[in-house]
mmCIF file of C-alpha atoms in Angstrom:
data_model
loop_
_atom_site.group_PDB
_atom_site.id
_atom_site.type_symbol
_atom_site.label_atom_id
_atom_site.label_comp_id
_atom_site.label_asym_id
_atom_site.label_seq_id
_atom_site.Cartn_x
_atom_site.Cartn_y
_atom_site.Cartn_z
ATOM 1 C CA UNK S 8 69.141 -24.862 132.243
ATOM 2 C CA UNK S 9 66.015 -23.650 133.570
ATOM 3 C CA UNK S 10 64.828 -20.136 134.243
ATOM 4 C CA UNK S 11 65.510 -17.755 137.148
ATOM 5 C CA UNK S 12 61.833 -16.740 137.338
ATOM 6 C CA UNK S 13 61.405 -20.683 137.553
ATOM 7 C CA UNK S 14 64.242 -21.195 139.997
ATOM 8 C CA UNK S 15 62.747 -18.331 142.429
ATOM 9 C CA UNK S 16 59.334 -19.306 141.999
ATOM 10 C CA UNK S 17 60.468 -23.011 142.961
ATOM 11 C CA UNK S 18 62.640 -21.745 145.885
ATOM 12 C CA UNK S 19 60.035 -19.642 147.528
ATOM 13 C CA UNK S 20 57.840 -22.295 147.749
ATOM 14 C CA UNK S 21 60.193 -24.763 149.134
ATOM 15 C CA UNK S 22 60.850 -22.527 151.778
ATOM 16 C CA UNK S 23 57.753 -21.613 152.688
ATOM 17 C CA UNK S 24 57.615 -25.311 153.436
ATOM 18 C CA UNK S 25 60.567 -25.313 154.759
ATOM 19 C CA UNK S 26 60.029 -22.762 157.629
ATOM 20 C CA UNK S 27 56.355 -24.393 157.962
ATOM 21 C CA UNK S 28 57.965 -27.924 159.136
ATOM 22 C CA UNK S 29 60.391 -25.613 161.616
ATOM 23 C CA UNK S 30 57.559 -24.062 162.781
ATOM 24 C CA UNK S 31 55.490 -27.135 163.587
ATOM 25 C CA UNK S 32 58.988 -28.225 165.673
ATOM 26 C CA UNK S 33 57.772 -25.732 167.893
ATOM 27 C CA UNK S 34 54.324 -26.410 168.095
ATOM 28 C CA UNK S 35 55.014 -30.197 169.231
ATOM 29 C CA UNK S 36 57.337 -28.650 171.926
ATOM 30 C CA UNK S 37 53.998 -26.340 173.125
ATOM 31 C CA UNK S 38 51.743 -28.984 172.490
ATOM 32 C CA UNK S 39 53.932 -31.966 174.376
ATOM 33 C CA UNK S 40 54.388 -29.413 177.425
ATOM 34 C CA UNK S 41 50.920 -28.515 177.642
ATOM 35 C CA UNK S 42 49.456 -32.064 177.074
ATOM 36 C CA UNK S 43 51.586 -34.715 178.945
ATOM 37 C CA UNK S 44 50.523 -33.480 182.790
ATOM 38 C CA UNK S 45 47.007 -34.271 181.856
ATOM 39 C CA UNK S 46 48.010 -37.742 180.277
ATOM 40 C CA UNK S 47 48.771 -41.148 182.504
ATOM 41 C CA UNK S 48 50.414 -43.473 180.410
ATOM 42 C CA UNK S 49 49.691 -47.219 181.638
ATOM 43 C CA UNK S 50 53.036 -48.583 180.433
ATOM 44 C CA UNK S 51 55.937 -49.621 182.979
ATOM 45 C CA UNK S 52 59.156 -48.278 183.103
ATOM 46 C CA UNK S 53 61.053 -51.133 181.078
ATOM 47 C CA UNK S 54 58.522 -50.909 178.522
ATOM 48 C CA UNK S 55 59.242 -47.048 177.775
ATOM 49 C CA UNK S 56 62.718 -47.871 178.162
ATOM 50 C CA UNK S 57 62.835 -50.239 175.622
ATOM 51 C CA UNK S 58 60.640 -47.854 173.569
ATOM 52 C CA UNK S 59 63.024 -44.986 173.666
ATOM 53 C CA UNK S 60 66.022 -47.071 172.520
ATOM 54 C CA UNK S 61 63.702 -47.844 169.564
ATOM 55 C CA UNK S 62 62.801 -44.710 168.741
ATOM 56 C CA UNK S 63 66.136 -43.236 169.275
ATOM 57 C CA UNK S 64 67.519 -45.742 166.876
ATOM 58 C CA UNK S 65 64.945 -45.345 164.173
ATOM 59 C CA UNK S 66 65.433 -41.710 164.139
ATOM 60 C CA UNK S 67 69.238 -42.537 163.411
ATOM 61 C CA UNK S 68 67.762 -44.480 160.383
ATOM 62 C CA UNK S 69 65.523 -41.994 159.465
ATOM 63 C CA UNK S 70 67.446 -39.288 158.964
ATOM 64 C CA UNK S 71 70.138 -41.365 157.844
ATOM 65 C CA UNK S 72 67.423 -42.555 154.989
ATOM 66 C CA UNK S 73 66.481 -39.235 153.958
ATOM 67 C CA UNK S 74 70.013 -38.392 153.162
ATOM 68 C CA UNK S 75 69.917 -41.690 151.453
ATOM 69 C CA UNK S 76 66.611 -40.857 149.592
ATOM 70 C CA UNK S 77 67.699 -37.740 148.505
ATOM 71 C CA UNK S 78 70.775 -38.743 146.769
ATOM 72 C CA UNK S 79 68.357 -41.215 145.005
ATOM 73 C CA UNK S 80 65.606 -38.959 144.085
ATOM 74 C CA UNK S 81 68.701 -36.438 142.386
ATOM 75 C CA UNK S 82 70.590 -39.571 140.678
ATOM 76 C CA UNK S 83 66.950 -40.576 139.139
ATOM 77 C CA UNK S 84 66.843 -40.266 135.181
ATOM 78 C CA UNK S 85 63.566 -38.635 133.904
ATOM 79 C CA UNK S 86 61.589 -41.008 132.257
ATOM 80 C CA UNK S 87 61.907 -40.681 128.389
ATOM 81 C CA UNK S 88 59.189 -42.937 127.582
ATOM 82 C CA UNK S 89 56.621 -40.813 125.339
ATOM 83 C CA UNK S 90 56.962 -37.397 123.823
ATOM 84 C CA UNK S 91 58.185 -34.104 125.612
ATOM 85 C CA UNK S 92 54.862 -32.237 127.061
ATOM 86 C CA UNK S 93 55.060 -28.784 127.537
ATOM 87 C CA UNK S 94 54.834 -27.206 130.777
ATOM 88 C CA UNK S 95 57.311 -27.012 133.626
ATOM 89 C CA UNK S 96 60.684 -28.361 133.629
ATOM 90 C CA UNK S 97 60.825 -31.925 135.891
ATOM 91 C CA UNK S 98 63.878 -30.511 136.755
ATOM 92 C CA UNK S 99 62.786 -28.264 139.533
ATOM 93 C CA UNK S 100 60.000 -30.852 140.751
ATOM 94 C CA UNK S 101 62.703 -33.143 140.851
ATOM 95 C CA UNK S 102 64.484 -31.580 143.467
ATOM 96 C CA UNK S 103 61.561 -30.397 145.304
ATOM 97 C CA UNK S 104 60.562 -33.918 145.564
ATOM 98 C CA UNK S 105 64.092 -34.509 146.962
ATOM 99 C CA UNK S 106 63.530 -31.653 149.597
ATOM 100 C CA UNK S 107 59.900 -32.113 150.754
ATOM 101 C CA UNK S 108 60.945 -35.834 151.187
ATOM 102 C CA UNK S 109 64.353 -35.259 153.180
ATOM 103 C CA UNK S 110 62.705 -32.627 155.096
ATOM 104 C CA UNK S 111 59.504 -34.907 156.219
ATOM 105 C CA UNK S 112 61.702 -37.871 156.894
ATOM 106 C CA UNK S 113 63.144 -34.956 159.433
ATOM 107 C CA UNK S 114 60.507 -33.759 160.456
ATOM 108 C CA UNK S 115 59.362 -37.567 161.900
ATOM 109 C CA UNK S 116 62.252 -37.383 164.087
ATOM 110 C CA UNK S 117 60.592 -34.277 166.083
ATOM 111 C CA UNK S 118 57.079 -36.340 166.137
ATOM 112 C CA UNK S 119 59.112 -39.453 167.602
ATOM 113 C CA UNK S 120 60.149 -36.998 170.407
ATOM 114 C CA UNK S 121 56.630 -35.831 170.963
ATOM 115 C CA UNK S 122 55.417 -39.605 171.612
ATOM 116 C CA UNK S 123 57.986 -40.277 173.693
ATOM 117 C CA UNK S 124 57.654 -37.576 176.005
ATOM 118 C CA UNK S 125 54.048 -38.178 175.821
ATOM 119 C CA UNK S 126 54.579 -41.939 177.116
ATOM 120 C CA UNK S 127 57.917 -41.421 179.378
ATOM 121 C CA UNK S 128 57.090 -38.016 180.621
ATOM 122 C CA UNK S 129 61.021 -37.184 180.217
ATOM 123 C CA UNK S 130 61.428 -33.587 178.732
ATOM 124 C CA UNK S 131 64.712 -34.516 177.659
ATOM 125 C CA UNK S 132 63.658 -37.185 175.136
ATOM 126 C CA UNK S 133 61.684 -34.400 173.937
ATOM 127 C CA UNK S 134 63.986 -31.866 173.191
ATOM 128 C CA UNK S 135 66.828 -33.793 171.968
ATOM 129 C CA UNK S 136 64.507 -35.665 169.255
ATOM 130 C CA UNK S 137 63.559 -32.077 168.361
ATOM 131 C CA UNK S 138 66.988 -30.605 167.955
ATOM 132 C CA UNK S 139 68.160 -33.388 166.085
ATOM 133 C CA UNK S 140 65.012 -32.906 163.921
ATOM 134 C CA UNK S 141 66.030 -29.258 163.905
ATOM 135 C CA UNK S 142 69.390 -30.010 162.964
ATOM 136 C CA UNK S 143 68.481 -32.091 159.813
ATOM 137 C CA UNK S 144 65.862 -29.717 158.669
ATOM 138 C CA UNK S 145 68.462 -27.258 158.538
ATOM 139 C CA UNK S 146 71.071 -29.560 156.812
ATOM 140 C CA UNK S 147 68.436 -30.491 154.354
ATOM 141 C CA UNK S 148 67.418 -26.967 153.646
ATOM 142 C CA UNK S 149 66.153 -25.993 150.267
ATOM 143 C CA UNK S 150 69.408 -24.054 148.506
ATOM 144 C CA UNK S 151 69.232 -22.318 145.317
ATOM 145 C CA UNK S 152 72.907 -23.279 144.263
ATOM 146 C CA UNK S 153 72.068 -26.425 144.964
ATOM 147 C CA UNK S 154 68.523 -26.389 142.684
ATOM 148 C CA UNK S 155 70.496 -24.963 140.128
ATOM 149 C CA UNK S 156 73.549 -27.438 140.342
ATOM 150 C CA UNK S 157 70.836 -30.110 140.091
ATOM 151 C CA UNK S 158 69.038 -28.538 137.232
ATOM 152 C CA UNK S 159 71.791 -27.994 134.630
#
């Protein structure tokens, strides 16, 4: 079991994070708005076509990975090898690991969006990549139940 102070201490940095990778959602949304008029991309329509069903469909694996990753960074057994240091429990950086790499596998979704609106010039690519990377960083949100589930 760890300790409150070390659960708190743990959650307010996750979501510090946390509302840091939401906030960059919006800056790729400013940025992609104010930089695409003043780009020309050279590549034909087919080409961006093909590229948007391939970015579409690897944002469908990636955030179907980082639910997949997740689970797998939780189910890992600590390494026993050696004898127990002192210092803080791997507990907590065990599921912080499992959070900062569910929500950047998320956050990749939004930055997929942001290149293809940046090559296609369709606004719609961009928004929908970034709610659906908006969507998973809220599903993958850091929960103190859940660090505390984890950490028994």
């Amino acid at each position: 079991m760890i300790a409150e102070q070390e659960a708190d201490r743990t959650m307010a940095v996750l979501k510090i994070i946390w509302m840091a990778m939401l906030g960059s959602l919006a800056v790729y949304g400013i940025v992609g708005r104010l930089v695409a008029p003043n780009l020309t991309s050279t590549l034909g329509a087919e080409t961006v076509r093909m590229l948007r069903i391939a970015l579409y469909a690897l944002g469908f694996v990636t955030v179907n990975a980082a639910v997949y990753m997740r689970r797998l960074i939780l189910g890992a057994k600590g390494s026993s090898a050696g004898p127990v240091q002192a210092g803080p429990s791997p507990l907590p950086q065990k599921y912080s690991s499992a959070v900062i790499v569910s929500l950047a596998m998320s956050e990749s979704v939004g930055i997929y969006g942001l290149v293809l609106f940046l090559l296609g010039k369709n606004a719609r690519d961009l928004y929908l990549l970034l709610g659906i990377s908006g969507a998973a960083l809220f599903y993958f949100r850091p929960r103190k139940e859940e660090l505390l589930q984890h950490c028994r």
